[in-house]
Amino acid sequence: MESLFSLEYLVYQLNTKPIAGNTKSRIEKFLEILDKPKINLNELKKLSNFGVPDDIKGLRSLVWKLLLGYLPVDRTKWNSTITTNIENYEQFCNDLIKSKLQKQMTESSEYEDQENKQNSKQDHPLSKSQQSIWKSFFDDQVIWEEVEKDTVRTRAELSFFVSPTQIPNKYPVYFRTQCRRERRLAKDFEHRHYDVLTRILFIYAKLNPAIRYVQGMNEILAPLYYVFYSDTNDLFLQSVESDAFFCFTIFMADAKESFLRSLDDSQDGIKSKMNNLNTLLRIHEIEIWDNLQKQGIHPQFYSLRWIMLYLTQEFELHGVFILWDSLLSHSNRNEYLLYLCLSIIKELKHSLLGDDFTDIMEGLQQVGKIEVEKILQVASQIYQHN
């Protein structure tokens, strides 16, 4: 039988850091729940609904992994779950990135060696055959470059994602993208955080060919990766990338419909979600709804990005963490997201009742100025009464 996963790294921080009384009490409640051999998820969800304290590193990381269902409620299985998923992710990387062909491309001389000269015409780099391993490589390079163009700009207001990661890179990249060529010319051989995001999203795209990669997925991955990288547990520091990949995959199971154009008009598509938000607004804030209708301000003008990217672009990253503490606490995340959006609109009410289209649209751009704690409070009240 496996031993219980140790929480000593969290307890140590609680006992050695100067933490305000109320916050310390909340952290103790979290640790009381997490210290059980089997986690009571309902209790954890209730406590997380109004935010997870930032004062001890690793608490939010652990809570999110539980709320997403990545870690089982049985604490004795955490070590084996993490270790197994590190191995699974490494296998994905080996199968999808570290192919023999990609290794060959690191040395131009290998284009001309005797072995390559004896290759069949089908395996020639210029072959257009669908079965050509070279065609497969170049197709993959297109995907990688498409992802990389976005990841290099992830949360541009922060230096974090363009800075070097302290975790050794076990997965060399053999693709010759524009970004990588420019870095090579600048003699930049550092392994950066956006490189990790790129790899995770590339693996996801390869394993999910029906959806592949769509612009904006990097913004959903970013909070998960940032939180996990900020952990202090030795095992979790080894599994940052694999944990982020699997948690992103779990999250996308509910979010992917918004990224598929073929599902735009379906019950779970992005248009349906925007219409559902509009219905909630009409029910709970008829005055705002009526004025937006009169001014010709349709839901897609302001809520498309909110819903599609789960509010990641409307707030500073720390605010996103607090919103996601609450969002992940709800089994139906897509439904609760609409209540968070409704709460935002209610908080903007004063600037949405005028008769000038431009002023109202500008008001809808002021989302980031709202206190996220107030958004959670209002959203929770409406949600419970429904």
GROMACS .gro file of C-alpha atoms in nm:
model
  386
    1MET     CA    1   0.000   0.000   0.000
    2GLU     CA    2   0.128   0.345  -0.090
    3SER     CA    3   0.200   0.598   0.182
    4LEU     CA    4   0.010   0.925   0.215
    5PHE     CA    5   0.141   1.215   0.009
    6SER     CA    6   0.318   1.448   0.252
    7LEU     CA    7   0.183   1.799   0.304
    8GLU     CA    8   0.481   1.902   0.517
    9TYR     CA    9   0.599   2.153   0.255
   10LEU     CA   10   0.271   2.344   0.300
   11VAL     CA   11   0.261   2.313   0.679
   12TYR     CA   12   0.619   2.439   0.705
   13GLN     CA   13   0.532   2.757   0.515
   14LEU     CA   14   0.225   2.814   0.731
   15ASN     CA   15   0.434   2.789   1.047
   16THR     CA   16   0.726   3.002   0.931
   17LYS     CA   17   0.567   3.285   0.731
   18PRO     CA   18   0.404   3.597   0.879
   19ILE     CA   19   0.041   3.551   0.771
   20ALA     CA   20  -0.258   3.761   0.882
   21GLY     CA   21  -0.497   3.593   1.125
   22ASN     CA   22  -0.802   3.558   0.899
   23THR     CA   23  -0.594   3.430   0.609
   24LYS     CA   24  -0.409   3.188   0.834
   25SER     CA   25  -0.740   3.051   0.957
   26ARG     CA   26  -0.856   2.992   0.597
   27ILE     CA   27  -0.530   2.817   0.509
   28GLU     CA   28  -0.569   2.593   0.813
   29LYS     CA   29  -0.915   2.494   0.689
   30PHE     CA   30  -0.769   2.402   0.350
   31LEU     CA   31  -0.495   2.195   0.512
   32GLU     CA   32  -0.747   2.024   0.737
   33ILE     CA   33  -0.938   1.906   0.428
   34LEU     CA   34  -0.621   1.812   0.237
   35ASP     CA   35  -0.472   1.624   0.531
   36LYS     CA   36  -0.741   1.355   0.523
   37PRO     CA   37  -0.657   1.015   0.364
   38LYS     CA   38  -0.953   1.077   0.132
   39ILE     CA   39  -1.035   1.431   0.028
   40ASN     CA   40  -1.390   1.558   0.071
   41LEU     CA   41  -1.426   1.732  -0.265
   42ASN     CA   42  -1.752   1.901  -0.173
   43GLU     CA   43  -1.590   2.068   0.125
   44LEU     CA   44  -1.290   2.168  -0.085
   45LYS     CA   45  -1.518   2.319  -0.350
   46LYS     CA   46  -1.711   2.521  -0.093
   47LEU     CA   47  -1.391   2.660   0.055
   48SER     CA   48  -1.232   2.734  -0.283
   49ASN     CA   49  -1.538   2.912  -0.420
   50PHE     CA   50  -1.424   3.246  -0.278
   51GLY     CA   51  -1.056   3.204  -0.357
   52VAL     CA   52  -0.749   3.011  -0.246
   53PRO     CA   53  -0.500   3.211  -0.033
   54ASP     CA   54  -0.174   3.301  -0.210
   55ASP     CA   55   0.036   3.313   0.105
   56ILE     CA   56   0.182   2.963   0.083
   57LYS     CA   57   0.323   2.843  -0.247
   58GLY     CA   58   0.180   2.520  -0.379
   59LEU     CA   59  -0.161   2.536  -0.213
   60ARG     CA   60  -0.347   2.664  -0.519
   61SER     CA   61  -0.156   2.421  -0.742
   62LEU     CA   62  -0.268   2.124  -0.533
   63VAL     CA   63  -0.626   2.249  -0.500
   64TRP     CA   64  -0.664   2.302  -0.876
   65LYS     CA   65  -0.535   1.952  -0.953
   66LEU     CA   66  -0.799   1.811  -0.721
   67LEU     CA   67  -1.082   2.033  -0.846
   68LEU     CA   68  -1.005   1.935  -1.205
   69GLY     CA   69  -1.013   1.568  -1.113
   70TYR     CA   70  -0.651   1.521  -1.216
   71LEU     CA   71  -0.549   1.400  -0.872
   72PRO     CA   72  -0.773   1.134  -0.716
   73VAL     CA   73  -0.941   1.196  -0.380
   74ASP     CA   74  -0.737   0.907  -0.238
   75ARG     CA   75  -0.417   1.070  -0.112
   76THR     CA   76  -0.223   0.744  -0.123
   77LYS     CA   77  -0.250   0.748  -0.504
   78TRP     CA   78  -0.108   1.094  -0.566
   79ASN     CA   79   0.257   0.988  -0.602
   80SER     CA   80   0.179   0.708  -0.847
   81THR     CA   81  -0.060   0.930  -1.046
   82ILE     CA   82   0.203   1.199  -1.091
   83THR     CA   83   0.482   0.952  -1.172
   84THR     CA   84   0.270   0.759  -1.422
   85ASN     CA   85   0.165   1.077  -1.600
   86ILE     CA   86   0.525   1.199  -1.622
   87GLU     CA   87   0.603   0.871  -1.801
   88ASN     CA   88   0.295   0.899  -2.024
   89TYR     CA   89   0.380   1.254  -2.125
   90GLU     CA   90   0.741   1.164  -2.196
   91GLN     CA   91   0.616   0.887  -2.422
   92PHE     CA   92   0.399   1.135  -2.612
   93CYS     CA   93   0.701   1.362  -2.659
   94ASN     CA   94   0.919   1.075  -2.773
   95ASP     CA   95   0.658   0.951  -3.019
   96LEU     CA   96   0.555   1.289  -3.159
   97ILE     CA   97   0.869   1.503  -3.142
   98LYS     CA   98   1.183   1.291  -3.105
   99SER     CA   99   1.144   1.092  -3.424
  100LYS     CA  100   1.446   0.963  -3.611
  101LEU     CA  101   1.376   1.202  -3.899
  102GLN     CA  102   1.367   1.506  -3.674
  103LYS     CA  103   1.701   1.409  -3.522
  104GLN     CA  104   1.847   1.370  -3.870
  105MET     CA  105   1.751   1.728  -3.955
  106THR     CA  106   1.985   1.870  -3.689
  107GLU     CA  107   2.282   1.802  -3.911
  108SER     CA  108   2.267   1.917  -4.269
  109SER     CA  109   2.530   1.663  -4.368
  110GLU     CA  110   2.280   1.388  -4.310
  111TYR     CA  111   2.088   1.505  -4.613
  112GLU     CA  112   2.377   1.383  -4.822
  113ASP     CA  113   2.501   1.069  -4.649
  114GLN     CA  114   2.495   0.734  -4.821
  115GLU     CA  115   2.195   0.610  -4.628
  116ASN     CA  116   1.977   0.900  -4.742
  117LYS     CA  117   2.091   0.853  -5.102
  118GLN     CA  118   1.953   0.501  -5.089
  119ASN     CA  119   1.614   0.614  -4.956
  120SER     CA  120   1.314   0.560  -5.177
  121LYS     CA  121   1.178   0.852  -5.376
  122GLN     CA  122   0.876   0.844  -5.145
  123ASP     CA  123   1.098   0.943  -4.851
  124HIS     CA  124   1.274   1.224  -5.035
  125PRO     CA  125   1.228   1.564  -4.859
  126LEU     CA  126   1.053   1.702  -5.169
  127SER     CA  127   0.817   1.408  -5.199
  128LYS     CA  128   0.447   1.498  -5.207
  129SER     CA  129   0.340   1.146  -5.113
  130GLN     CA  130   0.089   1.134  -4.828
  131GLN     CA  131   0.291   0.845  -4.683
  132SER     CA  132   0.620   1.035  -4.685
  133ILE     CA  133   0.772   1.075  -4.340
  134TRP     CA  134   0.916   1.407  -4.463
  135LYS     CA  135   0.570   1.539  -4.546
  136SER     CA  136   0.459   1.440  -4.196
  137PHE     CA  137   0.754   1.628  -4.050
  138PHE     CA  138   0.684   1.947  -4.247
  139ASP     CA  139   0.313   1.929  -4.155
  140ASP     CA  140   0.415   1.908  -3.790
  141GLN     CA  141   0.648   2.203  -3.835
  142VAL     CA  142   0.354   2.411  -3.960
  143ILE     CA  143   0.156   2.326  -3.646
  144TRP     CA  144   0.452   2.404  -3.420
  145GLU     CA  145   0.510   2.743  -3.584
  146GLU     CA  146   0.140   2.828  -3.565
  147VAL     CA  147   0.141   2.759  -3.191
  148GLU     CA  148   0.473   2.932  -3.131
  149LYS     CA  149   0.355   3.258  -3.289
  150ASP     CA  150   0.096   3.280  -3.010
  151THR     CA  151   0.291   3.142  -2.714
  152VAL     CA  152   0.574   3.392  -2.761
  153ARG     CA  153   0.314   3.668  -2.701
  154THR     CA  154   0.142   3.501  -2.405
  155ARG     CA  155   0.061   3.752  -2.127
  156ALA     CA  156   0.290   4.006  -2.291
  157GLU     CA  157   0.260   4.236  -1.989
  158LEU     CA  158   0.465   3.983  -1.789
  159SER     CA  159   0.828   3.887  -1.842
  160PHE     CA  160   0.764   3.537  -1.703
  161PHE     CA  161   0.672   3.352  -2.022
  162VAL     CA  162   0.968   3.486  -2.223
  163SER     CA  163   1.214   3.422  -1.940
  164PRO     CA  164   1.424   3.103  -1.910
  165THR     CA  165   1.280   2.813  -1.715
  166GLN     CA  166   1.493   2.662  -1.441
  167ILE     CA  167   1.374   2.311  -1.524
  168PRO     CA  168   1.612   2.120  -1.759
  169ASN     CA  169   1.482   2.065  -2.110
  170LYS     CA  170   1.450   1.694  -2.188
  171TYR     CA  171   1.282   1.748  -2.524
  172PRO     CA  172   1.505   1.912  -2.789
  173VAL     CA  173   1.318   2.080  -3.074
  174TYR     CA  174   1.416   2.008  -3.433
  175PHE     CA  175   1.169   2.230  -3.614
  176ARG     CA  176   1.311   2.520  -3.817
  177THR     CA  177   1.057   2.794  -3.747
  178GLN     CA  178   1.107   3.167  -3.805
  179CYS     CA  179   1.118   3.227  -3.430
  180ARG     CA  180   1.382   2.959  -3.376
  181ARG     CA  181   1.593   3.086  -3.667
  182GLU     CA  182   1.590   3.437  -3.519
  183ARG     CA  183   1.685   3.302  -3.178
  184ARG     CA  184   1.970   3.101  -3.327
  185LEU     CA  185   2.106   3.409  -3.502
  186ALA     CA  186   2.088   3.596  -3.171
  187LYS     CA  187   2.269   3.303  -3.005
  188ASP     CA  188   1.970   3.255  -2.777
  189PHE     CA  189   1.975   2.890  -2.678
  190GLU     CA  190   1.785   2.927  -2.351
  191HIS     CA  191   1.487   2.704  -2.277
  192ARG     CA  192   1.205   2.951  -2.214
  193HIS     CA  193   0.861   2.914  -2.060
  194TYR     CA  194   0.686   2.979  -2.390
  195ASP     CA  195   0.884   2.688  -2.536
  196VAL     CA  196   0.714   2.466  -2.279
  197LEU     CA  197   0.371   2.609  -2.365
  198THR     CA  198   0.442   2.546  -2.733
  199ARG     CA  199   0.537   2.184  -2.671
  200ILE     CA  200   0.229   2.117  -2.457
  201LEU     CA  201  -0.005   2.269  -2.716
  202PHE     CA  202   0.169   2.087  -3.001
  203ILE     CA  203   0.125   1.752  -2.825
  204TYR     CA  204  -0.240   1.839  -2.758
  205ALA     CA  205  -0.293   1.927  -3.125
  206LYS     CA  206  -0.136   1.602  -3.242
  207LEU     CA  207  -0.344   1.392  -3.004
  208ASN     CA  208  -0.664   1.581  -3.089
  209PRO     CA  209  -0.659   1.617  -3.470
  210ALA     CA  210  -1.029   1.708  -3.485
  211ILE     CA  211  -0.960   2.034  -3.301
  212ARG     CA  212  -0.580   2.071  -3.337
  213TYR     CA  213  -0.467   2.413  -3.216
  214VAL     CA  214  -0.681   2.726  -3.221
  215GLN     CA  215  -0.559   3.075  -3.135
  216GLY     CA  216  -0.637   3.154  -2.772
  217MET     CA  217  -0.569   2.809  -2.630
  218ASN     CA  218  -0.234   2.942  -2.506
  219GLU     CA  219  -0.420   3.188  -2.284
  220ILE     CA  220  -0.614   2.904  -2.120
  221LEU     CA  221  -0.298   2.700  -2.065
  222ALA     CA  222  -0.103   2.996  -1.921
  223PRO     CA  223  -0.274   3.016  -1.577
  224LEU     CA  224  -0.241   2.641  -1.524
  225TYR     CA  225   0.127   2.637  -1.615
  226TYR     CA  226   0.211   2.949  -1.412
  227VAL     CA  227   0.041   2.815  -1.099
  228PHE     CA  228   0.204   2.473  -1.128
  229TYR     CA  229   0.549   2.621  -1.191
  230SER     CA  230   0.512   2.829  -0.873
  231ASP     CA  231   0.484   2.513  -0.661
  232THR     CA  232   0.760   2.424  -0.413
  233ASN     CA  233   0.703   2.049  -0.379
  234ASP     CA  234   0.993   1.846  -0.521
  235LEU     CA  235   0.773   1.593  -0.702
  236PHE     CA  236   0.542   1.860  -0.846
  237LEU     CA  237   0.843   2.058  -0.971
  238GLN     CA  238   0.944   1.751  -1.173
  239SER     CA  239   0.595   1.723  -1.317
  240VAL     CA  240   0.512   2.085  -1.404
  241GLU     CA  241   0.491   2.021  -1.778
  242SER     CA  242   0.309   1.688  -1.765
  243ASP     CA  243   0.065   1.814  -1.500
  244ALA     CA  244  -0.006   2.125  -1.707
  245PHE     CA  245  -0.065   1.912  -2.017
  246PHE     CA  246  -0.309   1.672  -1.853
  247CYS     CA  247  -0.494   1.945  -1.661
  248PHE     CA  248  -0.523   2.150  -1.981
  249THR     CA  249  -0.662   1.842  -2.158
  250ILE     CA  250  -0.920   1.798  -1.881
  251PHE     CA  251  -1.015   2.166  -1.898
  252MET     CA  252  -1.046   2.156  -2.277
  253ALA     CA  253  -1.287   1.863  -2.259
  254ASP     CA  254  -1.547   2.121  -2.151
  255ALA     CA  255  -1.406   2.417  -2.342
  256LYS     CA  256  -1.333   2.274  -2.686
  257GLU     CA  257  -1.683   2.334  -2.829
  258SER     CA  258  -1.613   2.708  -2.822
  259PHE     CA  259  -1.308   2.655  -3.044
  260LEU     CA  260  -1.480   2.441  -3.308
  261ARG     CA  261  -1.648   2.647  -3.580
  262SER     CA  262  -1.846   2.344  -3.687
  263LEU     CA  263  -2.022   2.358  -3.348
  264ASP     CA  264  -2.084   2.735  -3.340
  265ASP     CA  265  -2.459   2.687  -3.386
  266SER     CA  266  -2.492   2.377  -3.169
  267GLN     CA  267  -2.632   2.366  -2.816
  268ASP     CA  268  -2.279   2.371  -2.672
  269GLY     CA  269  -2.127   2.610  -2.927
  270ILE     CA  270  -2.008   2.964  -2.863
  271LYS     CA  271  -2.320   3.127  -3.012
  272SER     CA  272  -2.544   2.930  -2.780
  273LYS     CA  273  -2.333   3.031  -2.479
  274MET     CA  274  -2.355   3.400  -2.572
  275ASN     CA  275  -2.732   3.367  -2.618
  276ASN     CA  276  -2.760   3.200  -2.277
  277LEU     CA  277  -2.573   3.490  -2.119
  278ASN     CA  278  -2.806   3.733  -2.294
  279THR     CA  279  -3.105   3.543  -2.153
  280LEU     CA  280  -2.959   3.560  -1.801
  281LEU     CA  281  -2.906   3.933  -1.846
  282ARG     CA  282  -3.268   3.982  -1.956
  283ILE     CA  283  -3.392   3.789  -1.651
  284HIS     CA  284  -3.171   3.952  -1.388
  285GLU     CA  285  -3.098   4.299  -1.531
  286ILE     CA  286  -3.380   4.391  -1.768
  287GLU     CA  287  -3.284   4.761  -1.754
  288ILE     CA  288  -2.932   4.693  -1.882
  289TRP     CA  289  -3.055   4.436  -2.134
  290ASP     CA  290  -3.316   4.675  -2.273
  291ASN     CA  291  -3.065   4.958  -2.313
  292LEU     CA  292  -2.809   4.736  -2.486
  293GLN     CA  293  -3.083   4.623  -2.725
  294LYS     CA  294  -3.179   4.983  -2.802
  295GLN     CA  295  -2.817   5.078  -2.869
  296GLY     CA  296  -2.762   4.776  -3.095
  297ILE     CA  297  -2.495   4.627  -2.870
  298HIS     CA  298  -2.516   4.254  -2.930
  299PRO     CA  299  -2.367   3.992  -2.693
  300GLN     CA  300  -2.092   3.899  -2.940
  301PHE     CA  301  -1.958   4.256  -2.922
  302TYR     CA  302  -1.841   4.206  -2.564
  303SER     CA  303  -1.887   3.846  -2.446
  304LEU     CA  304  -1.719   3.639  -2.719
  305ARG     CA  305  -1.372   3.675  -2.569
  306TRP     CA  306  -1.502   3.654  -2.211
  307ILE     CA  307  -1.662   3.317  -2.274
  308MET     CA  308  -1.418   3.166  -2.522
  309LEU     CA  309  -1.110   3.243  -2.311
  310TYR     CA  310  -1.273   3.205  -1.967
  311LEU     CA  311  -1.204   3.567  -1.868
  312THR     CA  312  -0.827   3.518  -1.892
  313GLN     CA  313  -0.780   3.836  -2.098
  314GLU     CA  314  -0.992   4.070  -1.890
  315PHE     CA  315  -0.787   4.074  -1.569
  316GLU     CA  316  -0.430   4.069  -1.448
  317LEU     CA  317  -0.306   3.714  -1.401
  318HIS     CA  318  -0.351   3.717  -1.025
  319GLY     CA  319  -0.714   3.819  -1.071
  320VAL     CA  320  -0.759   3.531  -1.316
  321PHE     CA  321  -0.629   3.292  -1.049
  322ILE     CA  322  -0.895   3.404  -0.803
  323LEU     CA  323  -1.172   3.382  -1.063
  324TRP     CA  324  -1.055   3.035  -1.160
  325ASP     CA  325  -1.047   2.924  -0.795
  326SER     CA  326  -1.422   2.979  -0.804
  327LEU     CA  327  -1.475   2.859  -1.160
  328LEU     CA  328  -1.299   2.526  -1.098
  329SER     CA  329  -1.505   2.479  -0.782
  330HIS     CA  330  -1.816   2.424  -0.994
  331SER     CA  331  -1.887   2.098  -1.171
  332ASN     CA  332  -2.052   2.279  -1.461
  333ARG     CA  333  -1.782   2.534  -1.537
  334ASN     CA  334  -1.944   2.658  -1.857
  335GLU     CA  335  -2.269   2.735  -1.678
  336TYR     CA  336  -2.100   2.912  -1.387
  337LEU     CA  337  -1.882   3.112  -1.626
  338LEU     CA  338  -2.199   3.282  -1.751
  339TYR     CA  339  -2.284   3.387  -1.396
  340LEU     CA  340  -1.938   3.536  -1.356
  341CYS     CA  341  -1.997   3.728  -1.681
  342LEU     CA  342  -2.340   3.840  -1.559
  343SER     CA  343  -2.183   3.958  -1.234
  344ILE     CA  344  -1.934   4.166  -1.434
  345ILE     CA  345  -2.213   4.330  -1.632
  346LYS     CA  346  -2.404   4.410  -1.312
  347GLU     CA  347  -2.093   4.574  -1.167
  348LEU     CA  348  -2.064   4.787  -1.482
  349LYS     CA  349  -2.430   4.890  -1.469
  350HIS     CA  350  -2.370   5.262  -1.418
  351SER     CA  351  -2.170   5.290  -1.741
  352LEU     CA  352  -2.411   5.076  -1.945
  353LEU     CA  353  -2.728   5.282  -1.910
  354GLY     CA  354  -2.628   5.581  -2.123
  355ASP     CA  355  -2.744   5.659  -2.476
  356ASP     CA  356  -2.405   5.674  -2.649
  357PHE     CA  357  -2.289   5.356  -2.825
  358THR     CA  358  -1.919   5.445  -2.794
  359ASP     CA  359  -1.943   5.528  -2.422
  360ILE     CA  360  -2.117   5.198  -2.350
  361MET     CA  361  -1.860   4.999  -2.547
  362GLU     CA  362  -1.584   5.179  -2.360
  363GLY     CA  363  -1.759   5.089  -2.036
  364LEU     CA  364  -1.755   4.724  -2.135
  365GLN     CA  365  -1.377   4.750  -2.174
  366GLN     CA  366  -1.335   4.851  -1.809
  367VAL     CA  367  -1.380   4.497  -1.679
  368GLY     CA  368  -1.029   4.475  -1.535
  369LYS     CA  369  -1.100   4.758  -1.290
  370ILE     CA  370  -1.364   4.556  -1.102
  371GLU     CA  371  -1.255   4.383  -0.781
  372VAL     CA  372  -1.261   4.010  -0.854
  373GLU     CA  373  -1.377   3.933  -0.500
  374LYS     CA  374  -1.689   4.142  -0.567
  375ILE     CA  375  -1.750   3.950  -0.890
  376LEU     CA  376  -1.734   3.619  -0.701
  377GLN     CA  377  -1.968   3.745  -0.431
  378VAL     CA  378  -2.235   3.867  -0.674
  379ALA     CA  379  -2.205   3.562  -0.902
  380SER     CA  380  -2.240   3.324  -0.609
  381GLN     CA  381  -2.550   3.501  -0.480
  382ILE     CA  382  -2.727   3.491  -0.817
  383TYR     CA  383  -2.622   3.130  -0.882
  384GLN     CA  384  -2.750   3.008  -0.546
  385HIS     CA  385  -3.086   3.183  -0.590
  386ASN     CA  386  -3.132   3.023  -0.929
   0.00000   0.00000   0.00000
